[in-house]
mmCIF file with all atom_site columns, C-alpha atoms and ligand atoms in Angstrom:
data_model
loop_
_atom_site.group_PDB
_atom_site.id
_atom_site.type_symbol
_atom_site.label_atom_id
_atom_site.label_alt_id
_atom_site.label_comp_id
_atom_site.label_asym_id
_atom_site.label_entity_id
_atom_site.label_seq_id
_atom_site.pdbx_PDB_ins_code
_atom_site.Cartn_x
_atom_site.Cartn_y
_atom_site.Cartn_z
_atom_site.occupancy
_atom_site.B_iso_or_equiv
_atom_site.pdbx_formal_charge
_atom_site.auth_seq_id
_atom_site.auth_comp_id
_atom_site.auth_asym_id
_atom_site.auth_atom_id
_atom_site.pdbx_PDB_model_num
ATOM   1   C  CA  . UNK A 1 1   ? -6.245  -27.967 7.004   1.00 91.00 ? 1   UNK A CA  1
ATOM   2   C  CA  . UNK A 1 2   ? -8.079  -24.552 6.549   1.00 95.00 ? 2   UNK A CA  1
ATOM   3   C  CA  . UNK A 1 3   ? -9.366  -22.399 9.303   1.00 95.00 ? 3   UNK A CA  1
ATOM   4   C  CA  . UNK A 1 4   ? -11.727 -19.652 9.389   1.00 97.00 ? 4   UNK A CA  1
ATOM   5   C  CA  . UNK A 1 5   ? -9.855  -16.476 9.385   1.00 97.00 ? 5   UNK A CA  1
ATOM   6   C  CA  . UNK A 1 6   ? -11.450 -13.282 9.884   1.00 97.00 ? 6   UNK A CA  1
ATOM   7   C  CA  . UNK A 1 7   ? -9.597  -9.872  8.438   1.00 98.00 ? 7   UNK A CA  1
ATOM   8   C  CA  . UNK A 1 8   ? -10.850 -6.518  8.994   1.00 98.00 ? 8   UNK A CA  1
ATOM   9   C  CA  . UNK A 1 9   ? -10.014 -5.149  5.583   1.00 98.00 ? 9   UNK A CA  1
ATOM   10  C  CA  . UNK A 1 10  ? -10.764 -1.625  4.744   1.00 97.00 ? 10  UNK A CA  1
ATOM   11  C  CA  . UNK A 1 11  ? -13.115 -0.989  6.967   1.00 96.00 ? 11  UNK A CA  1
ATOM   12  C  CA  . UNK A 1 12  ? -15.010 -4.175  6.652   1.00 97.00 ? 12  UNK A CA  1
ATOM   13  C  CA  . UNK A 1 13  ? -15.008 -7.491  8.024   1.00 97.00 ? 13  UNK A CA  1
ATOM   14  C  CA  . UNK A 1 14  ? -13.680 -10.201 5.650   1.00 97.00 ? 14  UNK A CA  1
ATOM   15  C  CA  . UNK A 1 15  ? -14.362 -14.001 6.611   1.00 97.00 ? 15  UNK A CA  1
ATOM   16  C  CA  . UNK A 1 16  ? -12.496 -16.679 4.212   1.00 97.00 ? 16  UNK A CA  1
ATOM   17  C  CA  . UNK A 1 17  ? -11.138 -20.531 4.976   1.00 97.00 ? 17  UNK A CA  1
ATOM   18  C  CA  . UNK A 1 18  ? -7.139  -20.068 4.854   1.00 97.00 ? 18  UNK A CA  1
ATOM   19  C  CA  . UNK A 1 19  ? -4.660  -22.463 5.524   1.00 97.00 ? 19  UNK A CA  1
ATOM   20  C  CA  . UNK A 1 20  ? -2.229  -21.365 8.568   1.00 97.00 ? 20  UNK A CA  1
ATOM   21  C  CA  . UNK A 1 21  ? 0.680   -21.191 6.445   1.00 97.00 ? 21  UNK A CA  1
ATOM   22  C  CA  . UNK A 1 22  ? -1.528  -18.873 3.687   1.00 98.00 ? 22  UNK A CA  1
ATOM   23  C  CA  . UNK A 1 23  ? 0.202   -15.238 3.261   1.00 98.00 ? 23  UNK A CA  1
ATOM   24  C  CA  . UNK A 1 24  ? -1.749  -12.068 3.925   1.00 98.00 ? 24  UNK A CA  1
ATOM   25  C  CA  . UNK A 1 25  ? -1.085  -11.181 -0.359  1.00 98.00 ? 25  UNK A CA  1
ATOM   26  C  CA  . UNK A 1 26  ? -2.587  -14.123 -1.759  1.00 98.00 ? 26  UNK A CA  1
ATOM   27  C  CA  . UNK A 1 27  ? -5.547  -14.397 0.815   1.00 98.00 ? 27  UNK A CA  1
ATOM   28  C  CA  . UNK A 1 28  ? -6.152  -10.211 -0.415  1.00 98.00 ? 28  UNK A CA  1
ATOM   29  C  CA  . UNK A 1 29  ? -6.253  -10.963 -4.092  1.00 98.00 ? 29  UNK A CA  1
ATOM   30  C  CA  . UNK A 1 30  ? -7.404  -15.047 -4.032  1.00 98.00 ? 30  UNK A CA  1
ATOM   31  C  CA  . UNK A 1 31  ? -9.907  -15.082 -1.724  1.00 98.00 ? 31  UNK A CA  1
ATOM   32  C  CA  . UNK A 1 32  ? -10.919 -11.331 -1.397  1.00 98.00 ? 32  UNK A CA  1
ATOM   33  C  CA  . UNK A 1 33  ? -9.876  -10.064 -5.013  1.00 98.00 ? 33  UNK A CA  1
ATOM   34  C  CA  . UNK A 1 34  ? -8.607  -7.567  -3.605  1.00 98.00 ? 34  UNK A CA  1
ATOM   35  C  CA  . UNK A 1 35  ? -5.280  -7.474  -6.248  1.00 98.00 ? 35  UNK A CA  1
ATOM   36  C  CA  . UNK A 1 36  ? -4.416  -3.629  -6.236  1.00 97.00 ? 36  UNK A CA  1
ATOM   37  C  CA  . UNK A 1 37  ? -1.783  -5.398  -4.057  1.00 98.00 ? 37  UNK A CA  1
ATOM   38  C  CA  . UNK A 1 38  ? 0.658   -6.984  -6.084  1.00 98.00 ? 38  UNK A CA  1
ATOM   39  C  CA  . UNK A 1 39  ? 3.526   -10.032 -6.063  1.00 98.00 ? 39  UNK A CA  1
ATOM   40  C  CA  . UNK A 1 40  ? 6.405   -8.594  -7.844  1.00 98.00 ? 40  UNK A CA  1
ATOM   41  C  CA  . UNK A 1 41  ? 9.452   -11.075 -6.157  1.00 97.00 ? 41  UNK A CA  1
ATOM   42  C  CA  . UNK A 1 42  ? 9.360   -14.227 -4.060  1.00 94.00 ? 42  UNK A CA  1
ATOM   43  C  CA  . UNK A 1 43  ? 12.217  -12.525 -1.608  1.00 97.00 ? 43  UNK A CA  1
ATOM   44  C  CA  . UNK A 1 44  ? 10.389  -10.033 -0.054  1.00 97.00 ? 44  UNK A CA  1
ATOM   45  C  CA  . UNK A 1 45  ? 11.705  -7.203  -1.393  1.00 97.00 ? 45  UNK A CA  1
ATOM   46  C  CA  . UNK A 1 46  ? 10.287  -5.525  -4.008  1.00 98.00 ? 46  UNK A CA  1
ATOM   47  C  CA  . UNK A 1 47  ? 7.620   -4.148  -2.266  1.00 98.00 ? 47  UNK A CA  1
ATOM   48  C  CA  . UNK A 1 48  ? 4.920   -4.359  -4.469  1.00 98.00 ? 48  UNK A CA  1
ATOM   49  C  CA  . UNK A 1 49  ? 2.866   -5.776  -1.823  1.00 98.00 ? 49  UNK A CA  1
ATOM   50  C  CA  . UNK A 1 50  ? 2.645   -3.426  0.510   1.00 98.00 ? 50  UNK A CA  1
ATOM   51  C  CA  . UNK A 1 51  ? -0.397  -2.787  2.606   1.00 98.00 ? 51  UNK A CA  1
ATOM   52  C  CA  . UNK A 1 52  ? -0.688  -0.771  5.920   1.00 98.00 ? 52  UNK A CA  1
ATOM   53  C  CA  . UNK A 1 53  ? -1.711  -2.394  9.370   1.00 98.00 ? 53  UNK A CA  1
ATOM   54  C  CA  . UNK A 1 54  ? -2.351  -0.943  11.639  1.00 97.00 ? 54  UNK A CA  1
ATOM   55  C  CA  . UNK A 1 55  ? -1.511  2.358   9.715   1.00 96.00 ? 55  UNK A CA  1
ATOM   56  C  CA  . UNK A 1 56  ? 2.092   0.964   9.572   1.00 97.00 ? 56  UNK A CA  1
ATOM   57  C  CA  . UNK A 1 57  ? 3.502   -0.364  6.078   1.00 98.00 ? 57  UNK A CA  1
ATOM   58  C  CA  . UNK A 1 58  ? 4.133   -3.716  5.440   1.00 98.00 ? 58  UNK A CA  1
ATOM   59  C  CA  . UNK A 1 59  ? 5.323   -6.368  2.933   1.00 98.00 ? 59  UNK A CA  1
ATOM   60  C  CA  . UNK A 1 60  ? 1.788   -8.562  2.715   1.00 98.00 ? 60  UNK A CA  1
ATOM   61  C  CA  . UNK A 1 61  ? 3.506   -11.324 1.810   1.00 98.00 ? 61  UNK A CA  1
ATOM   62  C  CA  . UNK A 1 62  ? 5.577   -11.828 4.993   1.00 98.00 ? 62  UNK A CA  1
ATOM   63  C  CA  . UNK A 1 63  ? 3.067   -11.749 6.872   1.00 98.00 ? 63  UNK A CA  1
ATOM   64  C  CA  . UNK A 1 64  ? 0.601   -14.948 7.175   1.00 98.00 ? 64  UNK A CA  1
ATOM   65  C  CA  . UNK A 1 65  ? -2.903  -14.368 7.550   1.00 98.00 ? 65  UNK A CA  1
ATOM   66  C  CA  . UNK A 1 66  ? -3.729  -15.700 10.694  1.00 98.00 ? 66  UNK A CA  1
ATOM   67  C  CA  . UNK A 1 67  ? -1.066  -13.115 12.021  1.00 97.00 ? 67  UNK A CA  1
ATOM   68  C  CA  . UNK A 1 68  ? -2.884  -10.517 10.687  1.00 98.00 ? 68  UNK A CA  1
ATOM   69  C  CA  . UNK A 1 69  ? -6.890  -11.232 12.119  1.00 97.00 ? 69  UNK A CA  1
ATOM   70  C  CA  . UNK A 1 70  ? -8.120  -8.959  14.675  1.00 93.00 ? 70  UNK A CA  1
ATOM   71  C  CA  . UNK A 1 71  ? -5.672  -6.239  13.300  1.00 96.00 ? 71  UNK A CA  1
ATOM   72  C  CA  . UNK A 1 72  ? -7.224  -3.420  10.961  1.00 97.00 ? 72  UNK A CA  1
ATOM   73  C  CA  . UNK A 1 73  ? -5.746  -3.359  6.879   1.00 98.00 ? 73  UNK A CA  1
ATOM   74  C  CA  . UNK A 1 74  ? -5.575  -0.914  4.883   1.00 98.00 ? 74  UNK A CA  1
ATOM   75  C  CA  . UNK A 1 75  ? -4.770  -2.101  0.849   1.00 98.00 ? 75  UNK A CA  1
ATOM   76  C  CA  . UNK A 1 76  ? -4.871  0.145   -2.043  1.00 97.00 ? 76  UNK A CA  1
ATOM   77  C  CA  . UNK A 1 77  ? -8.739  0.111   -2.684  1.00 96.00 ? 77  UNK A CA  1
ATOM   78  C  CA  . UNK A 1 78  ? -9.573  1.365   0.690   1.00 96.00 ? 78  UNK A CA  1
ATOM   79  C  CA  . UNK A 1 79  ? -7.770  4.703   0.173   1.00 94.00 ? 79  UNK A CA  1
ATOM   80  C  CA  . UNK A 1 80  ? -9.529  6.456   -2.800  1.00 90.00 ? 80  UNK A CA  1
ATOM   81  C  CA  . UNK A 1 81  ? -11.972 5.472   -5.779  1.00 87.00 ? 81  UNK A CA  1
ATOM   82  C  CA  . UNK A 1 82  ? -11.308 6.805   -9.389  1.00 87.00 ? 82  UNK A CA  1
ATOM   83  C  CA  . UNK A 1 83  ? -14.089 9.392   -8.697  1.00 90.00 ? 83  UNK A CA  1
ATOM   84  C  CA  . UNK A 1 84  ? -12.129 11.010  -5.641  1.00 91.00 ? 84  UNK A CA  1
ATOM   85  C  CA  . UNK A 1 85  ? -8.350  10.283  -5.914  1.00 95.00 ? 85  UNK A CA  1
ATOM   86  C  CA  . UNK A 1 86  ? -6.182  10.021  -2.037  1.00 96.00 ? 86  UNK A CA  1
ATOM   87  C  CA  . UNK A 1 87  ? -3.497  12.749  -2.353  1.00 97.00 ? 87  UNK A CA  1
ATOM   88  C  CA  . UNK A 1 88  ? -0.828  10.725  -3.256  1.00 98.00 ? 88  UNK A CA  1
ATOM   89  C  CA  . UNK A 1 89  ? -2.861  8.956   -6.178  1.00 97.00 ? 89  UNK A CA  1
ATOM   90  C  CA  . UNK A 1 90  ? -3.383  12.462  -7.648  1.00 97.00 ? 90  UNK A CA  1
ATOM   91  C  CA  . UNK A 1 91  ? 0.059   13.453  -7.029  1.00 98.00 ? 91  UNK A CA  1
ATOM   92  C  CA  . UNK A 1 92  ? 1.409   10.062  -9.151  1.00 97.00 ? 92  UNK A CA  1
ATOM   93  C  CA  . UNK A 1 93  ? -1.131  11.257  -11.936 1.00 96.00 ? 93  UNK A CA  1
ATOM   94  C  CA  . UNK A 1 94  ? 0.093   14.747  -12.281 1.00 97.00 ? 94  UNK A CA  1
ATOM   95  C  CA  . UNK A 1 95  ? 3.323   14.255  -11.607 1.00 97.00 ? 95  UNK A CA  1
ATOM   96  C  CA  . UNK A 1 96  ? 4.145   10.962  -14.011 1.00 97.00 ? 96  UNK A CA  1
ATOM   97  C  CA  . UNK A 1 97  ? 5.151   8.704   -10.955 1.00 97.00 ? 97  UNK A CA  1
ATOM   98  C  CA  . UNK A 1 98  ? 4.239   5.562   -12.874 1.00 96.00 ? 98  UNK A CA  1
ATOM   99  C  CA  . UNK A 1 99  ? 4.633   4.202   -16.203 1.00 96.00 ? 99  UNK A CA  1
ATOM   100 C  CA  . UNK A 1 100 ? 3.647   0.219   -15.844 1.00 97.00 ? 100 UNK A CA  1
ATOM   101 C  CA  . UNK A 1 101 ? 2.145   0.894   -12.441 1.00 97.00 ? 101 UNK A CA  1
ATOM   102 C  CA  . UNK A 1 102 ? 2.803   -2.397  -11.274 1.00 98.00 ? 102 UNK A CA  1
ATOM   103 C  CA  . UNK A 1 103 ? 4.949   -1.020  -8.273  1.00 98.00 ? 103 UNK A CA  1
ATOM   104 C  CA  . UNK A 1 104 ? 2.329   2.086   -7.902  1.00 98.00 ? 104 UNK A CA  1
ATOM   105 C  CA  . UNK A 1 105 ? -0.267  0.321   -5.232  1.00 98.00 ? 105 UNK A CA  1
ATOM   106 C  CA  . UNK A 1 106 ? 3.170   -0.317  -2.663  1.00 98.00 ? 106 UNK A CA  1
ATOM   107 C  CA  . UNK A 1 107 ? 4.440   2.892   -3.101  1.00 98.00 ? 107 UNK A CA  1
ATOM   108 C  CA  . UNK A 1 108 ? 1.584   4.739   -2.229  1.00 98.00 ? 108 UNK A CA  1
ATOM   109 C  CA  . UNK A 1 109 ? 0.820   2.621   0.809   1.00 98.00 ? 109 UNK A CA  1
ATOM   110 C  CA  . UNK A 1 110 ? 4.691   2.784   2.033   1.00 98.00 ? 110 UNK A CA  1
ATOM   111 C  CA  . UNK A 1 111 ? 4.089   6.824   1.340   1.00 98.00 ? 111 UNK A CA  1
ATOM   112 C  CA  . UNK A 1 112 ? 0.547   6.512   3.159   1.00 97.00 ? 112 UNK A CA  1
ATOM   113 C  CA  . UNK A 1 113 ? 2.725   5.397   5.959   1.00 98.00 ? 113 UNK A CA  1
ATOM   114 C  CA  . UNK A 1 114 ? 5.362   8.110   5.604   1.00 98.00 ? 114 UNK A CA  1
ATOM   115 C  CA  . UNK A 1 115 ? 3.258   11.120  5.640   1.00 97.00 ? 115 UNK A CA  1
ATOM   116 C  CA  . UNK A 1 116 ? 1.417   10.110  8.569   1.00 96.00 ? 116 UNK A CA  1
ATOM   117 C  CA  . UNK A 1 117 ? 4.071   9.914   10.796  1.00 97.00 ? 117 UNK A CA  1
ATOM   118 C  CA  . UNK A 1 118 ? 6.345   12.723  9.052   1.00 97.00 ? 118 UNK A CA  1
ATOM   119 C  CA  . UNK A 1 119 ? 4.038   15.457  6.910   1.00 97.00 ? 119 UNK A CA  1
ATOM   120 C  CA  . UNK A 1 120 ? 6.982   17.221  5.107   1.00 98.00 ? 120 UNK A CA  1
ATOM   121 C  CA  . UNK A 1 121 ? 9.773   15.038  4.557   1.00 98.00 ? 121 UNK A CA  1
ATOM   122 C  CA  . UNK A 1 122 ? 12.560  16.035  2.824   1.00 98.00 ? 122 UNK A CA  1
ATOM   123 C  CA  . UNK A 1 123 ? 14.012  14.045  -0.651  1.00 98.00 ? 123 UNK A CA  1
ATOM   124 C  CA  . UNK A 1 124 ? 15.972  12.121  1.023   1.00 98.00 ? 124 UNK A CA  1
ATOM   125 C  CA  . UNK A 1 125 ? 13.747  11.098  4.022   1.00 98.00 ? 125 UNK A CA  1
ATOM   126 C  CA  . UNK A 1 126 ? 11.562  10.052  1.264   1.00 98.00 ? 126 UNK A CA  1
ATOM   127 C  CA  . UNK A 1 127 ? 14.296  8.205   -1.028  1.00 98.00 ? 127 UNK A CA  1
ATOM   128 C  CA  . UNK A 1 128 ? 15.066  6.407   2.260   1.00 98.00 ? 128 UNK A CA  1
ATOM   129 C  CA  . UNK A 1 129 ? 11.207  5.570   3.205   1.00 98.00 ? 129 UNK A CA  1
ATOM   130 C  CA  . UNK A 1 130 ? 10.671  4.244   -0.749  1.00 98.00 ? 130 UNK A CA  1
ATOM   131 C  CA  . UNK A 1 131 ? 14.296  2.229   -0.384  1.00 97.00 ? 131 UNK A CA  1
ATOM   132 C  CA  . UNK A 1 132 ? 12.125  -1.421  -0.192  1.00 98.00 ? 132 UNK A CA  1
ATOM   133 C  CA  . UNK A 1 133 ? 9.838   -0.197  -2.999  1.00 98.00 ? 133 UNK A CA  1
ATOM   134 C  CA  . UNK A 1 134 ? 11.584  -1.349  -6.359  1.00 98.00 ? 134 UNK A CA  1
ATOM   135 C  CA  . UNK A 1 135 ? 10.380  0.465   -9.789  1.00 98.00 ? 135 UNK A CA  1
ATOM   136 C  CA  . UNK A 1 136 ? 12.050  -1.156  -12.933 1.00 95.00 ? 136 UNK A CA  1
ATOM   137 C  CA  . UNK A 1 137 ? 10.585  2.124   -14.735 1.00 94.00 ? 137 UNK A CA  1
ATOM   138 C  CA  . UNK A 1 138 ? 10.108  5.680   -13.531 1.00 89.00 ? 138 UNK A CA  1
ATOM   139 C  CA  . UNK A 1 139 ? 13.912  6.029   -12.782 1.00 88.00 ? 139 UNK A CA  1
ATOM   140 C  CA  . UNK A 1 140 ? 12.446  6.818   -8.234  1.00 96.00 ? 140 UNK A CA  1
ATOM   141 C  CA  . UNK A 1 141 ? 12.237  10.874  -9.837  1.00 97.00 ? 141 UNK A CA  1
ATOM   142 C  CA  . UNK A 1 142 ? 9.021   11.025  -10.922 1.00 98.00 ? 142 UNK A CA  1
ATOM   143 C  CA  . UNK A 1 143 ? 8.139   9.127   -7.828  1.00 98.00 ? 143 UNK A CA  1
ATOM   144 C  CA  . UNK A 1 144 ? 9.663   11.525  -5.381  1.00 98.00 ? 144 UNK A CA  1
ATOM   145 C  CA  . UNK A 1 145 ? 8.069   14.253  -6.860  1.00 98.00 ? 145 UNK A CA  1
ATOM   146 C  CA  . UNK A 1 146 ? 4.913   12.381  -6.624  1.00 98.00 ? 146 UNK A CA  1
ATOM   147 C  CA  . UNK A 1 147 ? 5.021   12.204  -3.195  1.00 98.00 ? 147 UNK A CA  1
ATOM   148 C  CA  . UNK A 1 148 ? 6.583   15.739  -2.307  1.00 98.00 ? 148 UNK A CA  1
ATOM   149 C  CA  . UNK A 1 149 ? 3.195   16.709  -4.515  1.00 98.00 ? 149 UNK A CA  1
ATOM   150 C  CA  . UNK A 1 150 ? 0.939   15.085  -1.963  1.00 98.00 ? 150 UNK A CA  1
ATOM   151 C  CA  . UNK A 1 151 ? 2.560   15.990  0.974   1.00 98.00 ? 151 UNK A CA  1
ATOM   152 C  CA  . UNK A 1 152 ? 1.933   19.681  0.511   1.00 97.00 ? 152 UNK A CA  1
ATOM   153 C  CA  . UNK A 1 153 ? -1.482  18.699  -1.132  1.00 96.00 ? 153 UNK A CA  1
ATOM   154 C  CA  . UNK A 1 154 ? -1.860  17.253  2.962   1.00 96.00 ? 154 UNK A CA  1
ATOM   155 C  CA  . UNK A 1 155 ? -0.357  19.798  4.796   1.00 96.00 ? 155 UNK A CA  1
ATOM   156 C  CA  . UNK A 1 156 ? -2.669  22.377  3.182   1.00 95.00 ? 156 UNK A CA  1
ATOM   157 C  CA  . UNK A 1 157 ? -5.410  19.980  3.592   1.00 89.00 ? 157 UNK A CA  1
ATOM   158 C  CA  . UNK A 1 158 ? -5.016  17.125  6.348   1.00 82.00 ? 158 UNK A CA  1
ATOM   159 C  CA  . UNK A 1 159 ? -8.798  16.127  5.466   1.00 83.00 ? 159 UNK A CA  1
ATOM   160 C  CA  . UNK A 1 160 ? -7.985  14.963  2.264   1.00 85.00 ? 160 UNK A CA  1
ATOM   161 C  CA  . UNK A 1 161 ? -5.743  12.171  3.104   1.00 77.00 ? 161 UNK A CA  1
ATOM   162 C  CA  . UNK A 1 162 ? -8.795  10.500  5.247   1.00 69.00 ? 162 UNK A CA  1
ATOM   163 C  CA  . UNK A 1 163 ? -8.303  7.072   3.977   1.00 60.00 ? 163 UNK A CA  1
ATOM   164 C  CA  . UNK A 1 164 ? -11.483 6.754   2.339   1.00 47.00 ? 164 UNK A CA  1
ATOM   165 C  CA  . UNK A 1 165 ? -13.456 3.031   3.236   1.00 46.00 ? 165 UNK A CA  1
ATOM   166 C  CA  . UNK A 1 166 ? -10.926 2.689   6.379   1.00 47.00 ? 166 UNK A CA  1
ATOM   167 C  CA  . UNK A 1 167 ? -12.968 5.211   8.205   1.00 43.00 ? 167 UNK A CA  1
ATOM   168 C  CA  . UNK A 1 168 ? -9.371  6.625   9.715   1.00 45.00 ? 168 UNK A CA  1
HETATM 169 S  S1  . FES B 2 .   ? 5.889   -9.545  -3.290  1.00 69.53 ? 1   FES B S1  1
HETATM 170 FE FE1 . FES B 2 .   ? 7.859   -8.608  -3.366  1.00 69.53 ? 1   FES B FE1 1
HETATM 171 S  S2  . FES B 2 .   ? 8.116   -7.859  -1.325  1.00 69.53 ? 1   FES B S2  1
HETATM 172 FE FE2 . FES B 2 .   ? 6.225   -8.847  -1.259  1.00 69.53 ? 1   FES B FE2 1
HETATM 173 S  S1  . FES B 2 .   ? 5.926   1.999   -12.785 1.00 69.53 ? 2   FES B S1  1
HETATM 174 FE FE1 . FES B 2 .   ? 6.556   0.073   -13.622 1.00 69.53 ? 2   FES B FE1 1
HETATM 175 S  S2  . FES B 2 .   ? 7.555   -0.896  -11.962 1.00 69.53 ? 2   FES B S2  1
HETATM 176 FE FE2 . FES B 2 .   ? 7.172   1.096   -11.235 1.00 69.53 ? 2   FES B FE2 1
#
């Protein structure tokens, strides 16, 4: 039986009927269209789901909706707009980090997460943040460099990493 479920998202306040056992992912992009966050595995671990809460990184689809009401979300479209890129959305653009993309949304969010807590990571604090993102393309370089773009892009300029509709 569905239940009213009500998920700060963004910034804004998202009501939808869910079932209890409904997963964060597939109330975003069902009942929200919200599907910048992907489904790339049914093992949790590609990481193509990813979506901060709480500001912390997390595979959407372990996590069931009802779980996740009262807590604030961050997902892909809440952190920039074609018109004024996040950081790390420029820093995939200039520095090739995607080919399909279909991996792109989690790996920013999982980087989102990184940079807060740790501003200039090294390569291999960043290989080891990335480790439950999967990309079948880039080859993880491109990806790195990506994010090593952005994190100086941040240091120079904290402001610009304000995540843009989560008001944070
Ligand atoms: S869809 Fe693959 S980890 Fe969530
Ligand atoms: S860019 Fe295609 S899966 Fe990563």
């Amino acid at each position: 039986m569905k239940r009213s479920v009500t998920l700060d998202i963004n910034g804004s306040a998202h009501t939808v009927q869910a079932e209890p056992r409904a997963l964060l992912v597939h109330v975003l992009r069902d009942d929200l269209n919200l599907t910048g966050t992907h489904v790339g595995c049914d093992t949790s671990q590609c990481g193509a789901c990813t979506v901060l809460i709480e500001g912390q990184a997390v595979k959407s689809c372990t996590v069931l909706a009802v779980q996740a009401e009262g807590q604030q979300i961050t997902t892909i479209e809440g952190i920039g707009s074609a018109d004024a890129l996040h950081p790390l959305q420029q820093g995939f653009w200039e520095k090739h980090g995607l080919q399909c993309g279909f991996c792109t949304p989690g790996m920013i969010m999982t980087a989102v997460d990184l940079l807060a807590a740790n501003p200039d990571p090294s390569e291999a604090e960043i290989r080891h943040a990335i480790e439950g993102n999967y990309c079948r393309c880039t080859g993880y370089q491109n990806i790195v460099a990506a994010i090593q773009t952005a994190a100086a892009t941040l240091r120079a300029n904290p402001g610009a990493g304000r995540l843009a509709r989560a008001g944070v």
